[in-house]
């Protein structure tokens, strides 16, 4: 039975859906924790400490990295198969059918943009926080990096604020299609629920992205106002 | 008073499956706006035959939108720019005088070109065959209302059964996926009590055949539903996923 997640199209979509939904759940937690940096840097730093170089945080980080890798590997695998299935000759004239979302046709590109910024984001934060704490721990020292200060420092640069906003717009497009599409691929859709899961998907993606975006926008505004 | 238009045609010509194809342009005068799209192609072919040239090869049969034989990718849309009809139901009144109409075959790995605009769609027949037989316990003469089926289910099954297997879904899909077709064929039986005995086997073997024949993976863009001449809903795809996953987890 187990092989069908590799050798059947619906099985591959199952893996894509489950990993995608798990990553959306991660984004939800991440966005809620982030928002504290505006209201209470103390609470934010406490969360950073809680999720520092502890065994449970490290296991969760590894699990998360695994999910990302699975999602990305399957994305390239599926896209390659789909590219081949389209055939060698392409249409000379191709018009989009009404009702086809732009995001749904550009998930790989959007995903690649998101991935590129994740690399930058890991360098900006994870490298300076959890990794440093872990390295310190291996040397027998105890280090707690103050996350709120790092956030303030990075977003003092308007360029970084704008870069993060662009990233989040790409993420929004990726999520608006990805969320309902995952539910649909898992079979959780019918004539009644298809329009509903699309609406839920749009609201959910918008809330998550707005929570994330509040931070660079907040720092952009307070820095511009001096 | 009959209105006529002049049109330019840009048509894909290809001698055979392995030959290299290219577009050729033709000009056609006095095309009645009352004529159908295929009648216009008949006019073109008469003109070509009259001047000693090879006629354009294209698929067609019933010319009333129920056999699923006609195809053609017209101006960027399977079955042309009009909605919810097949190519044979498309009329020349949908085109303007002097317009250039680009006609291409279905392009997909699963549907290799036979010649010009004709593609080999036997892959769909193979998927249907993979579905196998349906057991029906005939017994004595059953009463018409002895097997209760809700109106909602009956309607959904009939809607799924309206798929004519033309392949527009595959032609429209950026992934060359046949999921809309397969899901309609699985749904029409999965919704009814008559189709229950082999339901799990049918979903598994039809999907396996679809994958084997080189169709792509569905990414839920919805282009298939938008271009389907019979308005088959993508909710059938969700049902196929349910049927397939349930069958696999039962194993």
CSV table of C-alpha atoms in Angstrom, one decimal:
chain,number,residue,atom,x,y,z
A,1,UNK,CA,0.0,0.0,0.0
A,2,UNK,CA,2.7,2.4,1.1
A,3,UNK,CA,4.2,2.8,-2.3
A,4,UNK,CA,1.3,4.7,-3.7
A,5,UNK,CA,2.7,8.0,-2.2
A,6,UNK,CA,5.5,7.6,-4.8
A,7,UNK,CA,4.0,5.9,-7.8
A,8,UNK,CA,0.5,7.3,-8.1
A,9,UNK,CA,-0.4,10.8,-9.0
A,10,UNK,CA,-3.0,11.1,-6.2
A,11,UNK,CA,-0.6,9.6,-3.7
A,12,UNK,CA,2.0,12.3,-4.6
A,13,UNK,CA,-0.7,15.0,-4.2
A,14,UNK,CA,-1.5,13.5,-0.8
A,15,UNK,CA,2.0,14.1,0.3
A,16,UNK,CA,2.0,17.6,-1.2
A,17,UNK,CA,-1.3,18.4,0.6
A,18,UNK,CA,-0.3,17.0,4.0
A,19,UNK,CA,3.1,18.7,4.0
A,20,UNK,CA,1.5,21.9,2.8
A,21,UNK,CA,-1.2,21.9,5.5
A,22,UNK,CA,1.4,21.2,8.2
A,23,UNK,CA,3.5,24.1,6.9
A,24,UNK,CA,0.4,26.4,7.0
A,25,UNK,CA,-0.1,25.3,10.7
A,26,UNK,CA,3.5,26.3,11.4
A,27,UNK,CA,2.9,29.7,9.7
A,28,UNK,CA,-0.1,30.2,11.9
A,29,UNK,CA,1.9,29.6,15.1
A,30,UNK,CA,4.9,31.6,13.8
A,31,UNK,CA,2.7,34.6,12.9
A,32,UNK,CA,0.9,34.7,16.2
A,33,UNK,CA,4.2,34.5,18.1
A,34,UNK,CA,5.7,37.2,15.9
A,35,UNK,CA,3.0,39.8,16.7
A,36,UNK,CA,4.2,40.1,20.3
A,37,UNK,CA,7.4,41.8,19.1
A,38,UNK,CA,5.2,44.9,18.6
A,39,UNK,CA,3.2,44.8,21.7
A,40,UNK,CA,5.6,43.3,24.2
A,41,UNK,CA,9.2,42.7,23.4
A,42,UNK,CA,9.6,41.0,26.8
A,43,UNK,CA,7.0,38.3,25.9
A,44,UNK,CA,8.7,38.0,22.5
A,45,UNK,CA,12.1,37.4,24.1
A,46,UNK,CA,10.6,34.9,26.4
A,47,UNK,CA,9.2,33.0,23.4
A,48,UNK,CA,12.6,33.2,21.8
A,49,UNK,CA,14.2,31.7,24.9
A,50,UNK,CA,11.5,29.0,25.1
A,51,UNK,CA,12.2,28.0,21.5
A,52,UNK,CA,16.0,28.4,21.7
A,53,UNK,CA,18.5,25.6,22.0
A,54,UNK,CA,16.2,23.2,23.8
A,55,UNK,CA,15.7,19.6,22.8
A,56,UNK,CA,12.0,20.0,22.0
A,57,UNK,CA,12.6,23.1,19.9
A,58,UNK,CA,15.4,21.3,18.1
A,59,UNK,CA,13.2,18.3,17.3
A,60,UNK,CA,10.5,20.6,16.1
A,61,UNK,CA,13.0,22.5,13.9
A,62,UNK,CA,14.2,19.3,12.4
A,63,UNK,CA,10.6,18.1,11.7
A,64,UNK,CA,9.9,21.4,10.1
A,65,UNK,CA,13.0,21.2,7.9
A,66,UNK,CA,11.9,17.7,6.9
A,67,UNK,CA,8.5,19.0,5.9
A,68,UNK,CA,10.0,21.8,3.8
A,69,UNK,CA,12.3,19.4,2.0
A,70,UNK,CA,9.5,17.0,1.3
A,71,UNK,CA,7.2,19.8,0.0
A,72,UNK,CA,10.0,21.2,-2.2
A,73,UNK,CA,11.3,17.9,-3.5
A,74,UNK,CA,7.7,16.8,-4.4
A,75,UNK,CA,7.0,20.2,-6.0
A,76,UNK,CA,9.9,19.9,-8.4
A,77,UNK,CA,9.1,16.2,-9.0
A,78,UNK,CA,5.5,16.9,-9.8
A,79,UNK,CA,6.3,20.0,-11.9
A,80,UNK,CA,8.8,18.0,-14.0
A,81,UNK,CA,6.3,15.2,-14.6
A,82,UNK,CA,3.6,17.8,-15.5
A,83,UNK,CA,5.9,19.6,-17.9
A,84,UNK,CA,6.6,16.3,-19.7
A,85,UNK,CA,2.9,15.4,-19.7
A,86,UNK,CA,2.1,18.7,-21.5
A,87,UNK,CA,4.0,17.4,-24.5
A,88,UNK,CA,6.9,18.6,-26.6
A,89,UNK,CA,5.0,21.1,-28.8
A,90,UNK,CA,3.4,24.1,-27.0
A,91,UNK,CA,0.3,26.0,-28.1
A,92,UNK,CA,1.0,29.0,-30.3
A,93,UNK,CA,-2.1,30.8,-28.9
A,94,UNK,CA,-3.0,30.1,-25.3
A,95,UNK,CA,-5.7,32.1,-23.5
A,96,UNK,CA,-6.6,31.7,-19.9
A,97,UNK,CA,-10.0,30.3,-19.2
A,98,UNK,CA,-12.3,32.5,-17.0
A,99,UNK,CA,-12.2,31.6,-13.3
A,100,UNK,CA,-8.6,30.2,-13.4
A,101,UNK,CA,-6.6,31.9,-10.6
A,102,UNK,CA,-3.2,33.4,-11.6
A,103,UNK,CA,-1.7,31.9,-8.4
A,104,UNK,CA,-2.9,28.4,-9.3
A,105,UNK,CA,-0.9,28.5,-12.6
A,106,UNK,CA,2.3,29.8,-11.0
A,107,UNK,CA,2.7,27.8,-7.8
A,108,UNK,CA,6.2,26.7,-8.6
A,109,UNK,CA,7.4,30.2,-9.3
A,110,UNK,CA,5.7,31.6,-6.2
A,111,UNK,CA,7.2,28.7,-4.2
A,112,UNK,CA,10.7,29.5,-5.5
A,113,UNK,CA,10.3,33.1,-4.5
A,114,UNK,CA,9.2,32.1,-1.0
A,115,UNK,CA,12.1,29.6,-0.8
A,116,UNK,CA,14.6,32.3,-1.8
A,117,UNK,CA,13.4,34.6,0.9
A,118,UNK,CA,13.4,31.7,3.4
A,119,UNK,CA,17.1,31.4,2.9
A,120,UNK,CA,17.6,35.1,3.5
A,121,UNK,CA,15.3,34.9,6.6
A,122,UNK,CA,17.2,31.9,8.0
A,123,UNK,CA,20.4,33.9,7.6
A,124,UNK,CA,18.8,37.0,9.2
A,125,UNK,CA,17.4,35.2,12.2
A,126,UNK,CA,17.8,31.5,12.7
A,127,UNK,CA,21.6,31.7,12.0
A,128,UNK,CA,22.0,34.4,14.6
A,129,UNK,CA,19.6,32.9,17.2
A,130,UNK,CA,19.0,29.2,17.5
A,131,UNK,CA,22.2,28.2,15.7
A,132,UNK,CA,24.4,30.5,17.9
A,133,UNK,CA,22.7,29.3,21.0
A,134,UNK,CA,23.2,25.7,20.0
A,135,UNK,CA,26.9,26.3,19.2
A,136,UNK,CA,27.3,28.0,22.6
A,137,UNK,CA,25.6,25.1,24.3
A,138,UNK,CA,28.0,22.6,22.6
A,139,UNK,CA,30.9,24.7,24.1
A,140,UNK,CA,29.2,24.4,27.5
A,141,UNK,CA,28.1,28.0,27.6
A,142,UNK,CA,24.6,29.4,28.0
A,143,UNK,CA,23.5,32.0,25.5
A,144,UNK,CA,20.1,33.7,25.0
A,145,UNK,CA,19.9,36.0,22.0
A,146,UNK,CA,17.4,38.7,22.4
A,147,UNK,CA,15.1,38.3,19.4
A,148,UNK,CA,13.2,41.6,19.7
A,149,UNK,CA,16.5,43.6,19.4
A,150,UNK,CA,17.5,41.6,16.3
A,151,UNK,CA,14.1,42.4,14.7
A,152,UNK,CA,14.4,46.1,15.5
A,153,UNK,CA,18.0,46.1,14.1
A,154,UNK,CA,17.0,44.4,10.8
A,155,UNK,CA,13.9,46.4,10.2
A,156,UNK,CA,15.7,49.7,10.9
A,157,UNK,CA,16.6,49.3,7.2
A,158,UNK,CA,13.6,50.2,4.9
A,159,UNK,CA,15.1,48.0,2.2
A,160,UNK,CA,14.7,44.9,4.4
A,161,UNK,CA,11.2,46.0,5.3
A,162,UNK,CA,10.2,46.2,1.6
A,163,UNK,CA,12.0,42.9,0.8
A,164,UNK,CA,10.0,41.2,3.6
A,165,UNK,CA,6.8,42.8,2.3
A,166,UNK,CA,7.4,41.5,-1.2
A,167,UNK,CA,8.2,38.1,0.2
A,168,UNK,CA,4.9,38.1,2.1
A,169,UNK,CA,2.9,39.1,-1.0
A,170,UNK,CA,4.3,36.1,-2.8
A,171,UNK,CA,3.5,33.9,0.2
A,172,UNK,CA,-0.1,35.2,0.2
A,173,UNK,CA,-0.6,34.2,-3.5
A,174,UNK,CA,1.0,30.8,-2.7
A,175,UNK,CA,-1.3,30.2,0.3
A,176,UNK,CA,-4.6,31.4,-1.4
A,177,UNK,CA,-4.3,28.6,-3.9
A,178,UNK,CA,-2.4,26.1,-1.7
A,179,UNK,CA,-4.7,26.0,1.2
A,180,UNK,CA,-8.0,25.1,-0.6
A,181,UNK,CA,-6.1,23.0,-3.1
A,182,UNK,CA,-4.7,20.8,-0.4
A,183,UNK,CA,-8.1,20.2,1.1
A,184,UNK,CA,-9.5,19.5,-2.4
A,185,UNK,CA,-6.7,17.0,-3.1
A,186,UNK,CA,-7.5,15.3,0.2
A,187,UNK,CA,-11.0,14.9,-1.0
A,188,UNK,CA,-12.5,17.4,1.4
A,189,UNK,CA,-14.6,19.2,-1.1
A,190,UNK,CA,-18.0,18.9,-2.9
A,191,UNK,CA,-20.4,21.2,-4.6
A,192,UNK,CA,-21.4,22.8,-1.3
A,193,UNK,CA,-18.0,23.0,0.3
A,194,UNK,CA,-15.8,24.0,-2.7
A,195,UNK,CA,-16.8,27.7,-2.6
A,196,UNK,CA,-16.6,27.6,1.2
A,197,UNK,CA,-13.1,26.2,1.4
A,198,UNK,CA,-12.0,28.8,-1.2
A,199,UNK,CA,-13.3,31.6,1.0
A,200,UNK,CA,-11.8,30.1,4.1
A,201,UNK,CA,-8.5,29.8,2.3
A,202,UNK,CA,-8.6,33.4,1.3
A,203,UNK,CA,-9.5,34.7,4.8
A,204,UNK,CA,-6.9,32.4,6.5
A,205,UNK,CA,-4.1,33.4,4.1
A,206,UNK,CA,-4.9,37.0,4.5
A,207,UNK,CA,-4.9,36.9,8.3
A,208,UNK,CA,-1.6,35.0,8.4
A,209,UNK,CA,0.1,37.3,5.9
A,210,UNK,CA,-1.3,40.4,7.6
A,211,UNK,CA,0.0,39.2,11.0
A,212,UNK,CA,3.5,38.7,9.5
A,213,UNK,CA,3.4,41.9,7.5
A,214,UNK,CA,2.3,44.1,10.5
A,215,UNK,CA,5.9,43.9,11.7
A,216,UNK,CA,7.9,45.3,8.8
A,217,UNK,CA,5.1,47.8,8.1
A,218,UNK,CA,5.2,48.9,11.8
A,219,UNK,CA,8.9,49.4,11.7
A,220,UNK,CA,8.8,51.1,8.3
A,221,UNK,CA,6.3,53.6,9.7
A,222,UNK,CA,7.9,54.3,13.0
A,223,UNK,CA,11.3,54.7,11.3
A,224,UNK,CA,9.9,57.0,8.6
A,225,UNK,CA,8.1,59.1,11.3
A,226,UNK,CA,11.5,59.3,13.1
B,1,UNK,CA,-30.3,38.2,-45.9
B,2,UNK,CA,-27.3,35.9,-45.4
B,3,UNK,CA,-24.2,37.6,-44.1
B,4,UNK,CA,-20.8,36.4,-45.2
B,5,UNK,CA,-17.3,37.1,-43.9
B,6,UNK,CA,-13.8,36.7,-45.1
B,7,UNK,CA,-11.3,35.0,-42.7
B,8,UNK,CA,-7.6,34.1,-42.5
B,9,UNK,CA,-6.8,30.6,-41.1
B,10,UNK,CA,-3.6,29.6,-39.4
B,11,UNK,CA,-3.8,25.8,-39.3
B,12,UNK,CA,-1.3,23.2,-37.9
B,13,UNK,CA,-0.2,20.8,-40.6
B,14,UNK,CA,1.7,17.6,-39.8
B,15,UNK,CA,2.1,14.7,-42.1
B,16,UNK,CA,2.3,12.0,-39.4
B,17,UNK,CA,3.1,11.3,-35.8
B,18,UNK,CA,6.8,11.5,-36.2
B,19,UNK,CA,6.9,14.2,-38.9
B,20,UNK,CA,7.7,17.8,-38.0
B,21,UNK,CA,4.7,20.0,-38.2
B,22,UNK,CA,4.2,23.7,-38.9
B,23,UNK,CA,1.5,26.3,-39.3
B,24,UNK,CA,0.1,27.1,-42.8
B,25,UNK,CA,-2.1,30.0,-43.6
B,26,UNK,CA,-5.2,30.0,-45.7
B,27,UNK,CA,-7.7,32.5,-46.8
B,28,UNK,CA,-11.4,31.9,-47.1
B,29,UNK,CA,-14.0,34.2,-48.7
B,30,UNK,CA,-17.8,34.1,-48.5
B,31,UNK,CA,-18.1,32.2,-45.3
B,32,UNK,CA,-21.7,32.4,-44.1
B,33,UNK,CA,-22.1,33.4,-40.5
B,34,UNK,CA,-24.8,30.9,-40.3
B,35,UNK,CA,-22.5,28.0,-41.1
B,36,UNK,CA,-20.9,26.0,-38.4
B,37,UNK,CA,-17.1,25.9,-37.7
B,38,UNK,CA,-16.8,22.4,-39.2
B,39,UNK,CA,-18.7,23.5,-42.3
B,40,UNK,CA,-16.2,26.3,-42.7
B,41,UNK,CA,-13.4,23.7,-42.6
B,42,UNK,CA,-15.4,21.5,-45.1
B,43,UNK,CA,-15.4,24.6,-47.4
B,44,UNK,CA,-11.6,25.0,-46.9
B,45,UNK,CA,-11.1,21.3,-47.7
B,46,UNK,CA,-13.2,21.5,-50.9
B,47,UNK,CA,-11.1,24.5,-51.9
B,48,UNK,CA,-7.9,22.6,-51.2
B,49,UNK,CA,-9.0,19.4,-53.0
B,50,UNK,CA,-10.2,21.6,-55.9
B,51,UNK,CA,-6.7,23.0,-56.3
B,52,UNK,CA,-5.1,19.6,-56.0
B,53,UNK,CA,-3.8,20.0,-52.5
B,54,UNK,CA,-4.1,17.7,-49.4
B,55,UNK,CA,-7.2,18.5,-47.3
B,56,UNK,CA,-6.8,19.3,-43.6
B,57,UNK,CA,-7.4,16.2,-41.5
B,58,UNK,CA,-9.6,16.8,-38.4
B,59,UNK,CA,-11.9,14.6,-36.2
B,60,UNK,CA,-15.6,14.9,-36.3
B,61,UNK,CA,-18.6,12.6,-36.3
B,62,UNK,CA,-22.1,13.4,-35.0
B,63,UNK,CA,-21.9,17.2,-35.3
B,64,UNK,CA,-24.5,17.7,-32.6
B,65,UNK,CA,-22.3,17.8,-29.6
B,66,UNK,CA,-22.8,14.3,-28.1
B,67,UNK,CA,-20.2,12.0,-29.5
B,68,UNK,CA,-17.1,13.7,-28.3
B,69,UNK,CA,-15.2,13.1,-31.5
B,70,UNK,CA,-14.5,16.7,-32.6
B,71,UNK,CA,-11.6,18.5,-30.9
B,72,UNK,CA,-9.6,21.5,-32.2
B,73,UNK,CA,-7.8,24.2,-30.1
B,74,UNK,CA,-9.2,27.4,-31.6
B,75,UNK,CA,-7.8,30.8,-30.8
B,76,UNK,CA,-6.3,29.6,-27.5
B,77,UNK,CA,-9.4,27.6,-26.3
B,78,UNK,CA,-10.3,24.0,-26.6
B,79,UNK,CA,-13.6,23.9,-28.6
B,80,UNK,CA,-13.2,27.6,-29.4
B,81,UNK,CA,-14.1,30.8,-27.7
B,82,UNK,CA,-17.7,30.1,-26.9
B,83,UNK,CA,-18.6,28.4,-23.6
B,84,UNK,CA,-20.1,25.0,-22.9
B,85,UNK,CA,-20.2,23.7,-26.5
B,86,UNK,CA,-18.1,21.4,-28.6
B,87,UNK,CA,-16.4,22.6,-31.8
B,88,UNK,CA,-19.2,21.2,-34.0
B,89,UNK,CA,-21.7,23.4,-32.2
B,90,UNK,CA,-19.5,26.5,-32.7
B,91,UNK,CA,-20.8,28.9,-35.4
B,92,UNK,CA,-19.0,31.4,-37.6
B,93,UNK,CA,-21.1,34.2,-36.3
B,94,UNK,CA,-18.7,34.1,-33.3
B,95,UNK,CA,-15.9,35.5,-35.6
B,96,UNK,CA,-15.3,38.8,-37.1
B,97,UNK,CA,-14.8,39.7,-40.8
B,98,UNK,CA,-11.1,39.7,-41.6
B,99,UNK,CA,-10.2,37.8,-38.4
B,100,UNK,CA,-7.3,35.4,-38.2
B,101,UNK,CA,-8.3,32.1,-36.6
B,102,UNK,CA,-5.6,29.9,-35.2
B,103,UNK,CA,-6.5,26.2,-35.2
B,104,UNK,CA,-4.2,23.7,-33.3
B,105,UNK,CA,-4.6,20.1,-32.3
B,106,UNK,CA,-4.9,19.0,-28.7
B,107,UNK,CA,-1.3,19.1,-27.4
B,108,UNK,CA,-0.5,16.6,-24.7
B,109,UNK,CA,1.9,13.8,-24.1
B,110,UNK,CA,-1.1,11.5,-23.7
B,111,UNK,CA,-2.7,12.5,-27.0
B,112,UNK,CA,0.0,12.1,-29.8
B,113,UNK,CA,-0.9,13.7,-33.2
B,114,UNK,CA,-2.0,11.3,-35.9
B,115,UNK,CA,-2.1,13.9,-38.7
B,116,UNK,CA,-2.7,17.6,-38.9
B,117,UNK,CA,-5.5,18.3,-36.3
B,118,UNK,CA,-6.3,14.7,-35.5
B,119,UNK,CA,-4.9,13.3,-32.3
B,120,UNK,CA,-4.9,9.7,-30.9
B,121,UNK,CA,-7.3,9.7,-27.9
B,122,UNK,CA,-7.4,5.9,-27.4
B,123,UNK,CA,-5.7,6.6,-24.0
B,124,UNK,CA,-9.2,7.5,-22.8
B,125,UNK,CA,-10.6,4.2,-24.0
B,126,UNK,CA,-7.8,2.3,-22.2
B,127,UNK,CA,-8.7,4.1,-19.0
B,128,UNK,CA,-12.3,3.2,-19.4
B,129,UNK,CA,-11.3,-0.5,-20.1
B,130,UNK,CA,-9.2,-0.4,-16.9
B,131,UNK,CA,-12.4,0.4,-15.0
B,132,UNK,CA,-13.7,-3.0,-15.8
B,133,UNK,CA,-17.2,-4.4,-15.5
B,134,UNK,CA,-20.0,-3.4,-13.2
B,135,UNK,CA,-21.9,-6.1,-11.4
B,136,UNK,CA,-25.6,-5.8,-11.3
B,137,UNK,CA,-27.8,-8.2,-9.4
B,138,UNK,CA,-30.7,-8.5,-11.8
B,139,UNK,CA,-32.7,-11.1,-9.9
B,140,UNK,CA,-36.4,-10.9,-10.8
B,141,UNK,CA,-37.9,-7.9,-12.4
B,142,UNK,CA,-37.0,-5.1,-10.0
B,143,UNK,CA,-39.5,-2.5,-9.0
B,144,UNK,CA,-38.6,1.0,-10.3
B,145,UNK,CA,-38.5,2.5,-6.8
B,146,UNK,CA,-37.0,-0.6,-5.0
B,147,UNK,CA,-33.5,1.0,-5.1
B,148,UNK,CA,-33.9,4.4,-3.5
B,149,UNK,CA,-31.5,7.1,-4.9
B,150,UNK,CA,-31.8,10.7,-3.7
B,151,UNK,CA,-32.5,13.4,-6.2
B,152,UNK,CA,-29.2,15.1,-5.3
B,153,UNK,CA,-27.1,12.0,-6.0
B,154,UNK,CA,-29.0,11.1,-9.1
B,155,UNK,CA,-28.4,14.6,-10.5
B,156,UNK,CA,-24.7,14.6,-9.6
B,157,UNK,CA,-24.3,11.1,-11.2
B,158,UNK,CA,-26.1,12.3,-14.4
B,159,UNK,CA,-24.0,15.5,-14.5
B,160,UNK,CA,-20.8,13.4,-14.3
B,161,UNK,CA,-22.2,11.0,-16.9
B,162,UNK,CA,-22.6,13.8,-19.4
B,163,UNK,CA,-18.8,13.7,-20.0
B,164,UNK,CA,-18.4,12.8,-23.7
B,165,UNK,CA,-14.7,12.0,-23.3
B,166,UNK,CA,-13.5,14.6,-25.9
B,167,UNK,CA,-10.3,15.4,-24.0
B,168,UNK,CA,-10.7,19.2,-23.8
B,169,UNK,CA,-9.8,18.9,-20.1
B,170,UNK,CA,-6.4,17.4,-20.9
B,171,UNK,CA,-6.0,20.0,-23.7
B,172,UNK,CA,-6.7,22.9,-21.4
B,173,UNK,CA,-4.7,21.7,-18.4
B,174,UNK,CA,-1.2,23.1,-18.0
B,175,UNK,CA,-0.2,19.8,-16.5
B,176,UNK,CA,-1.8,17.6,-19.2
B,177,UNK,CA,-3.8,15.9,-16.5
B,178,UNK,CA,-6.8,13.7,-17.3
B,179,UNK,CA,-8.2,14.0,-13.7
B,180,UNK,CA,-11.5,15.6,-14.8
B,181,UNK,CA,-12.3,12.9,-17.3
B,182,UNK,CA,-11.3,10.0,-14.9
B,183,UNK,CA,-13.1,11.6,-12.0
B,184,UNK,CA,-16.3,12.0,-14.0
B,185,UNK,CA,-16.1,8.3,-15.1
B,186,UNK,CA,-15.5,7.2,-11.5
B,187,UNK,CA,-18.1,9.5,-10.0
B,188,UNK,CA,-21.0,8.5,-12.3
B,189,UNK,CA,-20.8,5.0,-10.8
B,190,UNK,CA,-19.5,5.8,-7.3
B,191,UNK,CA,-22.6,7.9,-6.6
B,192,UNK,CA,-25.1,5.1,-7.5
B,193,UNK,CA,-25.8,1.8,-5.6
B,194,UNK,CA,-25.2,-0.1,-8.8
B,195,UNK,CA,-21.6,0.8,-8.9
B,196,UNK,CA,-20.7,0.0,-5.3
B,197,UNK,CA,-19.4,-3.6,-5.7
B,198,UNK,CA,-16.3,-2.7,-7.7
B,199,UNK,CA,-16.0,0.9,-6.5
B,200,UNK,CA,-12.6,0.6,-4.8
B,201,UNK,CA,-11.1,-1.6,-7.6
B,202,UNK,CA,-12.4,0.8,-10.3
B,203,UNK,CA,-10.9,3.9,-8.7
B,204,UNK,CA,-7.5,2.3,-8.2
B,205,UNK,CA,-7.1,0.7,-11.6
B,206,UNK,CA,-8.4,3.7,-13.6
B,207,UNK,CA,-6.0,6.0,-11.8
B,208,UNK,CA,-3.2,3.6,-12.3
B,209,UNK,CA,-3.9,3.4,-16.0
B,210,UNK,CA,-4.1,7.2,-16.2
B,211,UNK,CA,-0.7,7.5,-14.6
B,212,UNK,CA,0.8,4.8,-16.7
B,213,UNK,CA,-0.3,6.5,-19.9
B,214,UNK,CA,1.7,9.6,-19.0
B,215,UNK,CA,-1.0,12.1,-18.0
B,216,UNK,CA,0.1,14.8,-15.5
B,217,UNK,CA,-0.7,15.4,-11.9
B,218,UNK,CA,-3.7,17.6,-11.0
B,219,UNK,CA,-2.9,20.9,-9.4
B,220,UNK,CA,-6.5,22.2,-9.1
B,221,UNK,CA,-6.1,25.1,-11.5
B,222,UNK,CA,-9.7,24.6,-12.7
B,223,UNK,CA,-8.9,25.2,-16.3
B,224,UNK,CA,-10.5,21.9,-17.2
B,225,UNK,CA,-13.9,22.8,-15.7
B,226,UNK,CA,-13.8,26.2,-17.4
B,227,UNK,CA,-13.2,24.7,-20.8
B,228,UNK,CA,-15.3,21.6,-20.5
B,229,UNK,CA,-18.1,21.6,-23.1
B,230,UNK,CA,-20.3,19.7,-20.7
B,231,UNK,CA,-19.5,21.7,-17.6
B,232,UNK,CA,-18.2,18.8,-15.6
B,233,UNK,CA,-17.4,20.1,-12.1
B,234,UNK,CA,-14.0,19.7,-10.4
B,235,UNK,CA,-15.8,18.6,-7.3
B,236,UNK,CA,-15.7,15.2,-9.1
B,237,UNK,CA,-11.9,15.3,-8.8
B,238,UNK,CA,-12.3,15.7,-5.0
B,239,UNK,CA,-14.6,12.6,-5.0
B,240,UNK,CA,-12.1,10.6,-7.1
B,241,UNK,CA,-9.4,11.6,-4.5
B,242,UNK,CA,-11.7,10.4,-1.7
B,243,UNK,CA,-12.5,7.1,-3.5
B,244,UNK,CA,-8.9,6.5,-4.4
B,245,UNK,CA,-7.4,7.3,-1.0
B,246,UNK,CA,-10.1,5.3,0.9
B,247,UNK,CA,-9.4,2.3,-1.4
B,248,UNK,CA,-5.6,2.6,-0.8
B,249,UNK,CA,-6.0,2.9,3.0
B,250,UNK,CA,-8.3,-0.1,3.0
B,251,UNK,CA,-5.5,-2.3,1.5
